[in-house]
Each structure stands twice: as structure tokens, then as C-alpha cells.
Short mmCIF file of C-alpha atoms and ligand atoms in Angstrom, two decimals:
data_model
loop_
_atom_site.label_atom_id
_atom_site.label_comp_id
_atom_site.label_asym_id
_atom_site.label_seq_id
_atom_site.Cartn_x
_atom_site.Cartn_y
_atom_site.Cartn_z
CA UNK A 20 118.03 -129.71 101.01
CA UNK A 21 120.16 -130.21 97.86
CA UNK A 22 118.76 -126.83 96.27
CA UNK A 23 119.43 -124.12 99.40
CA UNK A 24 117.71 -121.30 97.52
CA UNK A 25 114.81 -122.99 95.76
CA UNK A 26 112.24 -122.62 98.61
CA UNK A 27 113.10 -118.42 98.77
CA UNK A 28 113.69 -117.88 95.36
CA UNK A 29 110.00 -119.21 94.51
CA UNK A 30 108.24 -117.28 97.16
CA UNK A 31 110.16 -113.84 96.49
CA UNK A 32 109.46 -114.45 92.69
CA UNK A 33 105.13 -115.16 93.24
CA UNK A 34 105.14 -111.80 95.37
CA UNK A 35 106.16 -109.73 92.30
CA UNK A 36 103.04 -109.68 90.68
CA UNK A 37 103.62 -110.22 87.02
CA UNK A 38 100.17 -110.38 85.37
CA UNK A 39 100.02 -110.04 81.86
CA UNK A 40 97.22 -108.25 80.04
CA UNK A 41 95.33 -109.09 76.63
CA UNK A 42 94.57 -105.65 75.78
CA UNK A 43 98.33 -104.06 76.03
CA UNK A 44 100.21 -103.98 72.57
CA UNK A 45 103.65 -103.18 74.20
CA UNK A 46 106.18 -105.80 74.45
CA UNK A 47 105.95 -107.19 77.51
CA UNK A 48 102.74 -106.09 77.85
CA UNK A 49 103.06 -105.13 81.11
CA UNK A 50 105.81 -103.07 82.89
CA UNK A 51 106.36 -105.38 86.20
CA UNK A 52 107.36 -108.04 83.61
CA UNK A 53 110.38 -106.22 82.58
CA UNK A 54 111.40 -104.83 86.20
CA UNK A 55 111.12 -108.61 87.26
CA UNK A 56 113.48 -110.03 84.21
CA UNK A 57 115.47 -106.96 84.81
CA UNK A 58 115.72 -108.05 88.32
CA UNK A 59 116.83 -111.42 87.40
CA UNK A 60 119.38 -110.24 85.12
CA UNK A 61 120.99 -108.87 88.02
CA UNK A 62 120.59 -112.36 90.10
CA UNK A 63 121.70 -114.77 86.89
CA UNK A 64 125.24 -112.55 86.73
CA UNK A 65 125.71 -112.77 90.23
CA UNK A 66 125.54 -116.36 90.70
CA UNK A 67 128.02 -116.59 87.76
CA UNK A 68 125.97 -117.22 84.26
CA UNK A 69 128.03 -114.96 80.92
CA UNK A 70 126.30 -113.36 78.15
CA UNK A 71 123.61 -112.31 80.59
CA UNK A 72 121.17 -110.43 77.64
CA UNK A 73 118.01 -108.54 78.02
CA UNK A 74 116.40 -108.25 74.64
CA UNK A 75 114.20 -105.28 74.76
CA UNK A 76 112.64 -106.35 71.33
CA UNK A 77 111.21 -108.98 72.34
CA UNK A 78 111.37 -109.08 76.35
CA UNK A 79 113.60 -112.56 76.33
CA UNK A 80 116.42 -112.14 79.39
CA UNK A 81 118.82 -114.81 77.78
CA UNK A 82 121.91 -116.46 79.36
CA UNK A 83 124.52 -118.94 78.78
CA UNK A 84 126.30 -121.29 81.06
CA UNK A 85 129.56 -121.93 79.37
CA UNK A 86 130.68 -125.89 78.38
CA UNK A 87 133.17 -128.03 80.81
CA UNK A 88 134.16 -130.32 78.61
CA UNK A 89 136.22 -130.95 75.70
CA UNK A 90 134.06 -132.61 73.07
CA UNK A 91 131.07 -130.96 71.47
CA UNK A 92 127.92 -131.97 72.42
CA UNK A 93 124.59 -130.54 71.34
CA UNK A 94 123.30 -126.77 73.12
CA UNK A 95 120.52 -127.58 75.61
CA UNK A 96 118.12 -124.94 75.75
CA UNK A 97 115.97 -124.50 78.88
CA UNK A 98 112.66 -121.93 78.61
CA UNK A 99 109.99 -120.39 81.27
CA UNK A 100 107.71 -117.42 81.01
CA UNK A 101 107.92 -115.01 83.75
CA UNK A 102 104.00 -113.66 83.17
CA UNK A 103 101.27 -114.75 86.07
CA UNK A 104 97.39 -115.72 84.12
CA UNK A 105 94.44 -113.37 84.20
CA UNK A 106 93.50 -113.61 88.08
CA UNK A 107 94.18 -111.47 90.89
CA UNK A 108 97.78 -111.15 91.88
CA UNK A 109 98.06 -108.22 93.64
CA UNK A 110 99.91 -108.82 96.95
CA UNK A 111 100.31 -112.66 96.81
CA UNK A 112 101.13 -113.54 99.99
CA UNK A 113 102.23 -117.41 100.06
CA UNK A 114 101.09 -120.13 102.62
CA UNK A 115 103.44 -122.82 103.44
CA UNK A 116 102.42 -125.91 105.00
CA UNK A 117 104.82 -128.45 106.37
CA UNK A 118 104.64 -132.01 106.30
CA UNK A 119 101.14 -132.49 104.64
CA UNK A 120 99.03 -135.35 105.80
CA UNK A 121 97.81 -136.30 101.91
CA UNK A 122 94.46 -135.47 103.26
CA UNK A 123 92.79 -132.81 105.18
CA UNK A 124 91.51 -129.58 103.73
CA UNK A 125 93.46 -126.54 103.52
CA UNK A 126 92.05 -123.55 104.65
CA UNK A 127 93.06 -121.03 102.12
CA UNK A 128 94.45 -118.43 105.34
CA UNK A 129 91.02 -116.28 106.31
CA UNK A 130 89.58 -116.15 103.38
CA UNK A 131 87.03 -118.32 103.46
CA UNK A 132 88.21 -121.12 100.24
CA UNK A 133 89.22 -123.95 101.27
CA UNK A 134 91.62 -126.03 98.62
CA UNK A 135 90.04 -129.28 99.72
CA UNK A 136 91.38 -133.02 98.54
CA UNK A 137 87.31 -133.47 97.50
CA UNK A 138 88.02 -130.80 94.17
CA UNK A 139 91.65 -131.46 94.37
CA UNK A 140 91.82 -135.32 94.52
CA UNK A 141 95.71 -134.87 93.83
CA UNK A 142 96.27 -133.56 96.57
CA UNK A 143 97.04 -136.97 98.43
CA UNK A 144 99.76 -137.40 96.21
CA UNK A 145 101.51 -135.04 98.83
CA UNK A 146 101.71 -136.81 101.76
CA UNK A 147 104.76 -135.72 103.58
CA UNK A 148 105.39 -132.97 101.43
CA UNK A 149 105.77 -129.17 101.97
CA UNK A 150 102.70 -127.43 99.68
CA UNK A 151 103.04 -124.15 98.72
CA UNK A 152 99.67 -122.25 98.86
CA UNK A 153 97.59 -118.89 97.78
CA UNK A 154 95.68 -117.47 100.77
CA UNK A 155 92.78 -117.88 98.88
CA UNK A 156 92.59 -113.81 97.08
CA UNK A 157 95.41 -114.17 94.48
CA UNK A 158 96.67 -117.01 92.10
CA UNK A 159 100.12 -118.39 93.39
CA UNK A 160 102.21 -117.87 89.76
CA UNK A 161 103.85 -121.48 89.42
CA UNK A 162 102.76 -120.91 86.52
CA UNK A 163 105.56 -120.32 85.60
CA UNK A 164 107.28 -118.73 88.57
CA UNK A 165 108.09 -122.63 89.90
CA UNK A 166 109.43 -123.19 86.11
CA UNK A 167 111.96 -120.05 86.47
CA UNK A 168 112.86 -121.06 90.42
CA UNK A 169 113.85 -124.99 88.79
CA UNK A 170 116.08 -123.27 86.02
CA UNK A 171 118.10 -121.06 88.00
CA UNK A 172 118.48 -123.03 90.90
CA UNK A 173 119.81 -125.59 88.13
CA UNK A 174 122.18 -123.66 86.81
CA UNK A 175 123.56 -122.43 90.25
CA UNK A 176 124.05 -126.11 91.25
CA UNK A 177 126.29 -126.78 88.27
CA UNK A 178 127.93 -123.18 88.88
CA UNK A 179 128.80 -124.71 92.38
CA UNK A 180 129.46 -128.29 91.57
CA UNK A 181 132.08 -127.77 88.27
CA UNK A 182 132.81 -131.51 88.76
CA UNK A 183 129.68 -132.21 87.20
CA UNK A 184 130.23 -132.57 83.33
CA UNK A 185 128.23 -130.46 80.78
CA UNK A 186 128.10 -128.87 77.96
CA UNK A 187 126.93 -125.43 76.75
CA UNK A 188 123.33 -124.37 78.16
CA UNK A 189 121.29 -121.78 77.33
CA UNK A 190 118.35 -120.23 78.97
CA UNK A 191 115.53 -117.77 78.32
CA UNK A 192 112.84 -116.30 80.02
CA UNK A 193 109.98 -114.51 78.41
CA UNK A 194 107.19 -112.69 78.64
CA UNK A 195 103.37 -112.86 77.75
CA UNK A 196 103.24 -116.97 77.69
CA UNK A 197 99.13 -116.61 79.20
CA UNK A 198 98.14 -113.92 76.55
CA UNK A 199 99.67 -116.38 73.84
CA UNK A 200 101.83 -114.04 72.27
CA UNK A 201 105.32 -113.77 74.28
CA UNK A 202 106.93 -116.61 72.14
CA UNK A 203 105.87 -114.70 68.57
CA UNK A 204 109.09 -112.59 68.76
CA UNK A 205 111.49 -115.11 70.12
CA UNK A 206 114.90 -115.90 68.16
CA UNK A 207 115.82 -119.14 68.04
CA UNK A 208 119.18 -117.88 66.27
CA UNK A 209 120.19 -115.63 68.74
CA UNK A 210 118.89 -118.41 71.80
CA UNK A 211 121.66 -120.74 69.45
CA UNK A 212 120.14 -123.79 71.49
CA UNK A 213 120.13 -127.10 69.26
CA UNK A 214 117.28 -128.37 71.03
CA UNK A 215 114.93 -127.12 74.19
CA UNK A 216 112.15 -127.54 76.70
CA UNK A 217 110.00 -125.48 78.21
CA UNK A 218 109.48 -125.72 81.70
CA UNK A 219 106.25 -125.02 82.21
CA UNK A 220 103.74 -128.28 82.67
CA UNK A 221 101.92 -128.96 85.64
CA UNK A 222 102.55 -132.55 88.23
CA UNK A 223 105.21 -134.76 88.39
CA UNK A 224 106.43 -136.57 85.05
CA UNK A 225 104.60 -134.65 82.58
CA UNK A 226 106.43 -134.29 78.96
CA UNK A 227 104.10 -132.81 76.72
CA UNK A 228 105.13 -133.06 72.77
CA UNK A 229 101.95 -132.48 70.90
CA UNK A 230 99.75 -129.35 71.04
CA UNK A 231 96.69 -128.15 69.26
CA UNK A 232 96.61 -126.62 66.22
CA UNK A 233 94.61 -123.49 66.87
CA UNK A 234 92.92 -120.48 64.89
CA UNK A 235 90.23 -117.77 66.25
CA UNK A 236 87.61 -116.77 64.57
CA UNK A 237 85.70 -113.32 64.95
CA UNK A 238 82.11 -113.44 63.31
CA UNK A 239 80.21 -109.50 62.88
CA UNK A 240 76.62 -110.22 62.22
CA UNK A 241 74.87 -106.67 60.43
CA UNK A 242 71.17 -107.07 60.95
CA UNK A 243 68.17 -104.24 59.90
CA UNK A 244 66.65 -103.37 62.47
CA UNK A 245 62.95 -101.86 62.42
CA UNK A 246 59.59 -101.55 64.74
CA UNK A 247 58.52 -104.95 64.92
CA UNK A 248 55.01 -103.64 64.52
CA UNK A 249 56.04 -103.44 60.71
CA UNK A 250 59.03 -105.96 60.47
CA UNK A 251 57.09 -108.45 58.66
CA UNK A 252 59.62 -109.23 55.49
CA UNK A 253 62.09 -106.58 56.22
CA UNK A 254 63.59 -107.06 60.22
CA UNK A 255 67.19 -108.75 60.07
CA UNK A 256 67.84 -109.59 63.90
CA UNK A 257 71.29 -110.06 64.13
CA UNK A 258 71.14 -111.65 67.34
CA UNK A 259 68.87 -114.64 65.71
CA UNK A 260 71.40 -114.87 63.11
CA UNK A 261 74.08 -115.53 65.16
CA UNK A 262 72.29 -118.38 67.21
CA UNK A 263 71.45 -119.87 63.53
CA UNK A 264 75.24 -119.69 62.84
CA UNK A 265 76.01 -121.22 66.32
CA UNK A 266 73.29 -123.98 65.87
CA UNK A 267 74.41 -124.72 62.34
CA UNK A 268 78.02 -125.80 63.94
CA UNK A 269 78.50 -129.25 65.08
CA UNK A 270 77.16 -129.57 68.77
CA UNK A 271 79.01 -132.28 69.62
CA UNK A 272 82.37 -130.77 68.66
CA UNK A 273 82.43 -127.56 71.72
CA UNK A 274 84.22 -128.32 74.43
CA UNK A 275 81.58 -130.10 76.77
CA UNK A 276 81.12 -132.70 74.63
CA UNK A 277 84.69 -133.31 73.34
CA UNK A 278 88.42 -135.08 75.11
CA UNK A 279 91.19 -136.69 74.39
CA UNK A 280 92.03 -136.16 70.99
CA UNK A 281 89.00 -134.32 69.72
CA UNK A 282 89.01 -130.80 68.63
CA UNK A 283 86.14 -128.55 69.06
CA UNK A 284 84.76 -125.17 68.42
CA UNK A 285 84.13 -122.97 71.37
CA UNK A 286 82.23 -119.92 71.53
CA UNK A 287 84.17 -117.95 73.77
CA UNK A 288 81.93 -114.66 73.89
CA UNK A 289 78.64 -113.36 72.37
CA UNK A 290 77.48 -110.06 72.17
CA UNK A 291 74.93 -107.85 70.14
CA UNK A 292 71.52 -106.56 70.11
CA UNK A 293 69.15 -106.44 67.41
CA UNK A 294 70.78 -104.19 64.72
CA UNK A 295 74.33 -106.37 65.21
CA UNK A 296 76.52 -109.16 66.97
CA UNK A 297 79.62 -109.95 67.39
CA UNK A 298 81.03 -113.70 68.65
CA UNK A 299 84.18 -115.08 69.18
CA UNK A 300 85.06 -118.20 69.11
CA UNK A 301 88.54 -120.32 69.28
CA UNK A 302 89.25 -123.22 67.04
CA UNK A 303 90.89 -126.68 68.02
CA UNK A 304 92.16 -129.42 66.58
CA UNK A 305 95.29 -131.96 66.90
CA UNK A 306 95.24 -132.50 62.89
CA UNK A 307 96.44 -129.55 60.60
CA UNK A 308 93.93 -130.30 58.00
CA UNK A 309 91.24 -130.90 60.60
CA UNK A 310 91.75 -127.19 61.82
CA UNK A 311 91.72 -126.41 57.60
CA UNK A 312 88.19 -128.19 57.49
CA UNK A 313 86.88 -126.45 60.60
CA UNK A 314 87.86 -123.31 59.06
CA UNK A 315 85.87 -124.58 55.74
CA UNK A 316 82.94 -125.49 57.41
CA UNK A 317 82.84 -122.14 58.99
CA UNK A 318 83.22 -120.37 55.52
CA UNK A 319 79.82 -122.74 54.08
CA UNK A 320 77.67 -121.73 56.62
CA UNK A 321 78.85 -118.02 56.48
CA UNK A 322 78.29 -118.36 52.42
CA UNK A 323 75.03 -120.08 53.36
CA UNK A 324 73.58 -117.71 56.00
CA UNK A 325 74.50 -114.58 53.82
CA UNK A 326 72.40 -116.07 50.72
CA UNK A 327 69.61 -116.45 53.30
CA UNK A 328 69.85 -112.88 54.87
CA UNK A 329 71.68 -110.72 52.37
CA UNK A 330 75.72 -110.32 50.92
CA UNK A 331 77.83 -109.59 54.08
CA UNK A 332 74.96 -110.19 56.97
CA UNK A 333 77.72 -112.25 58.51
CA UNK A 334 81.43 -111.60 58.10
CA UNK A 335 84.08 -114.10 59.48
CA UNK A 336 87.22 -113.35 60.20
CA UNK A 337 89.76 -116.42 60.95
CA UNK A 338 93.16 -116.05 62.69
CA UNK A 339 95.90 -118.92 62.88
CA UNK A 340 97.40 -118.90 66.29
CA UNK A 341 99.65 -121.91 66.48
CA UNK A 342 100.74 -125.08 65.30
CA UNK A 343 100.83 -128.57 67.15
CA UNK A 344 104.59 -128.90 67.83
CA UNK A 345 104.85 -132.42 67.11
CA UNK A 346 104.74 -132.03 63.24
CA UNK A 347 108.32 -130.84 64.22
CA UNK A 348 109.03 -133.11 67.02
CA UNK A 349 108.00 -136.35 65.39
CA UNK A 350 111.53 -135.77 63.28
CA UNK A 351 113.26 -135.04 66.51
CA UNK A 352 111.67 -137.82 69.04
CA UNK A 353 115.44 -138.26 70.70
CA UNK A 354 114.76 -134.66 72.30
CA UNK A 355 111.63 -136.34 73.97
CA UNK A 356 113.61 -139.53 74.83
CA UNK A 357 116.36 -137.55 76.17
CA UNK A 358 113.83 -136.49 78.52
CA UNK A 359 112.17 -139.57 79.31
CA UNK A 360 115.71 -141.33 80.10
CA UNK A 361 116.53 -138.63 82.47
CA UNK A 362 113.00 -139.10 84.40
CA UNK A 363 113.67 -142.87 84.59
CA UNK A 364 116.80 -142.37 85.54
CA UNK A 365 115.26 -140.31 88.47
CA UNK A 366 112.94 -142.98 89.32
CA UNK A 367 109.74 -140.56 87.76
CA UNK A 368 107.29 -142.29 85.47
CA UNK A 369 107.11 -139.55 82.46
CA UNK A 370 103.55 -139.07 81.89
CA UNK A 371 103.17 -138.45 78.07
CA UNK A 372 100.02 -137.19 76.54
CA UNK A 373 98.60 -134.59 74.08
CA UNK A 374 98.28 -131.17 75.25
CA UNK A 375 94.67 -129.99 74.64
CA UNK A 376 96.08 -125.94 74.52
CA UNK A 377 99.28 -125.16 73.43
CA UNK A 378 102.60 -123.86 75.06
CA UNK A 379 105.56 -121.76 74.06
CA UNK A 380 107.10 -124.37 72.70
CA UNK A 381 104.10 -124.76 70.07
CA UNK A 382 105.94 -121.42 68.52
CA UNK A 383 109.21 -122.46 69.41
CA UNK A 384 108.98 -125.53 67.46
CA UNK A 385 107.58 -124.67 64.34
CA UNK A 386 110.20 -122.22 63.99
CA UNK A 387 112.94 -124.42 64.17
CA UNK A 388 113.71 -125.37 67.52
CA UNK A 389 112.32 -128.01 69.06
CA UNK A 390 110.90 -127.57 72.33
CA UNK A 391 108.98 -130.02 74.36
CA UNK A 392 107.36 -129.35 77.27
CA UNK A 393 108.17 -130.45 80.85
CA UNK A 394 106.64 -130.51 84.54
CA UNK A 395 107.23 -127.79 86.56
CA UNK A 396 105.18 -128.89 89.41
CA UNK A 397 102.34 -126.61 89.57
CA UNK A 398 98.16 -127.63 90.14
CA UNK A 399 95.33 -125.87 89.95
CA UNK A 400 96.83 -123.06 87.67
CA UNK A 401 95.35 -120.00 86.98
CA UNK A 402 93.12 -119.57 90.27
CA UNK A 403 93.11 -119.23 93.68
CA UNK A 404 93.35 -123.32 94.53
CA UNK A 405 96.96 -123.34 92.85
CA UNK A 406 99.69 -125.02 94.73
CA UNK A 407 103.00 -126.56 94.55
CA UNK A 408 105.01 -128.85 96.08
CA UNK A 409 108.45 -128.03 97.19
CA UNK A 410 109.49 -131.56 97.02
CA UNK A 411 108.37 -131.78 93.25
CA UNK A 412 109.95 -128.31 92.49
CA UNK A 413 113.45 -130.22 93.42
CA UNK A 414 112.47 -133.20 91.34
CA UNK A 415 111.96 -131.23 88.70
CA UNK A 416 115.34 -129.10 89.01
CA UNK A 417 116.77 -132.88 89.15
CA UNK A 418 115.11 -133.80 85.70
CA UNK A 419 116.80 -130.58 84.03
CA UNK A 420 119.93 -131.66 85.73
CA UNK A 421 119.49 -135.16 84.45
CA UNK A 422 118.46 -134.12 80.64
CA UNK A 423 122.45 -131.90 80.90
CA UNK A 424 124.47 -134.65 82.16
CA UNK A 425 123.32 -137.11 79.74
CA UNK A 426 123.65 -134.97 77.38
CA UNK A 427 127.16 -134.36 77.89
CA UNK A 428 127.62 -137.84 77.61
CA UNK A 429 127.09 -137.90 74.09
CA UNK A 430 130.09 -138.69 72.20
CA UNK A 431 131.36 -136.16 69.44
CA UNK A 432 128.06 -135.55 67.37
CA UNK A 433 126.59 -133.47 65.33
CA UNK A 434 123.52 -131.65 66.37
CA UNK A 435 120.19 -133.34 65.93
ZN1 ZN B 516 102.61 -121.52 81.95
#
């Protein structure tokens, strides 16, 4: 196996359990996510990286492998997030499974799931491969744990193999990715990358360069409430309010009913009683000034509904979360290329489409650097069915490989 370490580093980095949590305000929001970059500090020094860097302000563990080669070529940046999405992942306890036949079930250990090639139909893409598996009470953290495993097993091989050219490389890990909030702190002058990825898609080949553009929106509903014996004329019910503000957005634009490019409204949670009600909803769309007219459709029928029912009946309160990277990108497509050479080059067929969420690199981008996204190798992220395969993992350690040796064979050149 060209990458000794990949298979053990994965599996001892899944059994830290690295959850993040919504409701923490400390950076990282949880503890285990510092002890685990601290941890890794420890491992990216030994293996030989310099300016090893844990950034308490923002929970980024930075490092730097240095240049081997005279002429100046552009900083490649490399990114994964170390936090585990909101599922159990206490005690995650890894099944391997050699040489998989592309087609029976997999009984998830004794836990009664089954990760079964009916709901999983990619799984015959793995015939012959080794899968990496939950046993069927945790999630398995590739997401983004196979990411971090591809990057430091990476920068080991070029550690050990100095007669492979390259130039300067930087890496980052960071917290918080699931929560949406690790990448608000990063600094892209102190990372000093001229371009990046994040590694952090899912199967084989994917290169993700345009995201959502997204917003949340929190809508309070005050109603009156009174006996309904003697409502007539006077009862606001809050709760009927919100269902008219619901029903007065487009139906056809929530998530059911929308793909591909569409954006949508979704109505994410709804709770109240009579006297008042509270929704929350997210807000999607690949078009900046589509998300502006969601937003201004939302503002009419608050404007509306509170002319029916009375000033401030219905408050809305709107939230930008991020930006679809590829306004950025689409003045930096050689990043992407760069990318797609080095999968060709591999014999992988990049798989290029729009993102319907957003990554990291959504952030990253708009402040500067830009940051496409690439396979890591997971499936079935965020749950219980999640696997990887081993085989992929290496591919995708290849691909970074790949991207930093063509790189270095840039001539002299300014960065892009
Ligand atoms: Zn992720």
C-alpha cells in the first residue's frame, strides 16, 4: 500500500469523537475538537511539517511544508474540518470489510441496520474494495476525518520521497465546518496560501466550485389571545398566522419540489401556541439577487400580513450566511482546472456540479482565497449508513499529490 499509515490514521481519528454543537458560543465549540487538533499538532511535527501553529482564536492548527525547488511557484493550500455532524458519536467503533463483493448487504455489526446496496445503490461501485463502516449506533466522521487522514498522509509521502518536486504547501484544519461557522474566523493572511481546496466532498471525482447563496430567516408571530367563547373580532391566533405566512410563500420553491439549480425556502422548525409562534426557515439560492428577491418577497408578505392583523403581528428577522464561491472562482477557473488535470492525469473522471449547501470554502472564497472543493471519499454522511472506501481514500491522497506536482511545474509566475 503506497500510503502505510492511511488505513490507522483514519480509524484512530473516527474514534475521537469530535461532534460539534449548535448551541456552544466558544471557539471550537466543543472541547474534544481542540484536544484532537492539539493531538495532531503533536503528529504533523513529528513526521517533519515547520511552523506547526495552533491558533487558539480561531481553532485553525496550521502548517507548512517548506518548497524544494528553486523557482517560485504559487502556495497550495490544502483545508479539512476536524468536527463530526449532529449524530451519535460516542464510542465509534469502525467495521472493516475486506474485499467487498459490490453487492451484498452489510450488516451494520449487531445492531440491527443493515447498509444495504437497495438504499445505497453506490455501493457496487466497490467491488473489490476495503469499506470502512459504522456498526450501525454512531456516524463514522469521514466527514471530514477521511479529508484530514488524505492531507497528512500527503504530506508525509512528500516528507519521505524529497525527490518529488514541490513547492511551498500549506495546510489547515478547523473546527465547527457542520455548525457552519468554523470558517467565519479563518485568516487567509496568516494561511498565506495563493490558492486552496477543501477536502471535504463525498465519492470519487467530485470538484465542487459553486455553492448556494444562503440567508436564515427567524419569523416571531405575537397573536391576542382570548376565550374563544368571546373571540369574535378580537382573537389573533398566532399559530393561524404563521400557516398564512407559510401558505403565502411559493409552494413549489421548498425543498420537495425543487433540484438542480433551484433554490427554495425551507421551513426548518415551527413552534407556538395560540398567543405566539416562532418559525425558522433557511433560504437558498445559486443567484445573489435571487437570494435578494427571496428576502423581498419575505418582507411583502410580512408588510402584508401585519396590515391584516396589526403593526408588528409578525416580525422577520433575516441573516446572510454565505455566499456561492464561484462569484470568486469564475475569475480564478485555473484553480479548478488545476484540479481537473490532476484527476485526469490519475485516470478519475472529475465530476463537476453545483453544490446545493455550501462548504468552507464558500467563506474561504469570498474572502479572498479561493477554495474549491474536492472528494474525500465519504457516503452516506451524517448517519449511521456512512462509509468509505480505503481504496478511494488513496485516490484521493493521489489527487492532492497530483494538484502539488503540477503545480511545481509551473514556470516562474506570479500568483493567480
Ligand atoms: Zn464536511
Amino acid at each position: 500500500m503506497k500510503y502505510q499509515k492511511l488505513k490507522d490514521r483514519f480509524l484512530n481519528y473516527v474514534k475521537i469523537n469530535t461532534r460539534s454543537d449548535e448551541s456552544s458560543k466558544t471557539i471550537p465549540s466543543t472541547a474534544s475538537q481542540r484536544d484532537f487538533l492539539l493531538d495532531l499538532a503533536d503528529e504533523l511535527k513529528e513526521i517533519g511539517l515547520s511552523e506547526v501553529s495552533y491558533n487558539p482564536k480561531n481553532s485553525y492548527l496550521t502548517a507548512t511544508l517548506n518548497s524544494n525547488i528553486e523557482q517560485k511557484v504559487p502556495v497550495v493550500g490544502l483545508i479539512s474540518h476536524v468536527d463530526t455532524a449532529d449524530f451519535n458519536s460516542e464510542n465509534i467503533n469502525p467495521q472493516i470489510i475486506e474485499n467487498y463483493d459490490g453487492k451484498s448487504p452489510i450488516p451494520l455489526a449487531n445492531s440491527g441496520f443493515v447498509l444495504d446496496p437497495k438504499d445505497s445503490p453506490n455501493l457496487k461501485n466497490y467491488a473489490g474494495d476495503t469499506l470502512i463502516t459504522t456498526d450501525g449506533t454512531t456516524l463514522l466522521g469521514a466527514d471530514d476525518k477521511a479529508g484530514v487522514s488524505e492531507i497528512v498522509c500527503a504530506m508525509e509521502y512528500l516528507i519521505d520521497h524529497p525527490e518529488i518536486s514541490h513547492g511551498k504547501v500549506r495546510i489547515a484544519f478547523g473546527p465547527d465546518e457542520e455548525i457552519g461557522v468554523g470558517a467565519d474566523k479563518f485568516d487567509v493572511a496568516e494561511f498565506g496560501a495563493d490558492f486552496a481546496y477543501t477536502v471535504d466532498g463525498g465519492p470519487l471525482g467530485e470538484l465542487e466550485w459553486e455553492t448556494f447563496n444562503a440567508a436564515s430567516l427567524a419569523i416571531k408571530v405575537q397573536g391576542y389571545n382570548i376565550h374563544p367563547s368571546i373571540a369574535y373580532g378580537k382573537m389573533i391566533n398566532a399559530l393561524q398566522v404563521a400557516i398564512d405566512f407559510h401558505n403565502s410563500l411559493p409552494q413549489d420553491e421548498f425543498p420537495e419540489n425543487t433540484k438542480d439549480r433551484e433554490g427554495f425556502f425551507h421551513l426548518t422548525s415551527l413552534e407556538g401556541a395560540v398567543d405566539e409562534a416562532k418559525m425558522s426557515y433557511i433560504i437558498r439560492d445559486f443567484e445573489r439577487s435571487g437570494l435578494e428577491e427571496r428576502k423581498n418577497l419575505v418582507t411583502k408578505i410580512v408588510k402584508r400580513l401585519n396590515q391584516k392583523y396589526g403593526e408588528n403581528c409578525v416580525q422577520a428577522q433575516m441573516h446572510d450566511q454565505y455566499y456561492n464561491m464561484a462569484e470568486v472562482m469564475k475569475d480564478h477557473m485555473e484553480v479548478v482546472e488545476l484540479a481537473e488535470k490532476a484527476m485526469t492525469d490519475l485516470g478519475i473522471t472529475p465530476i463537476i456540479s453545483p453544490v446545493r449547501g455550501g462548504t468552507d470554502g464558500s467563506k474561504i472564497s469570498l474572502m479572498g482565497l479561493p477554495t474549491p472543493n474536492l472528494f474525500a471519499g465519504g457516503e452516506n454522511m451524517h448517519g449511521r449508513y456512512e462509509y468509505v472506501s480505503l481504496q478511494t481514500m488513496e485516490q484521493a491522497t493521489d489527487v492532492l499529490l497530483q494538484i502539488i506536482k503540477l503545480n511545481a511545474e509551473k514556470e516562474d509566475q506570479k500568483c493567480p
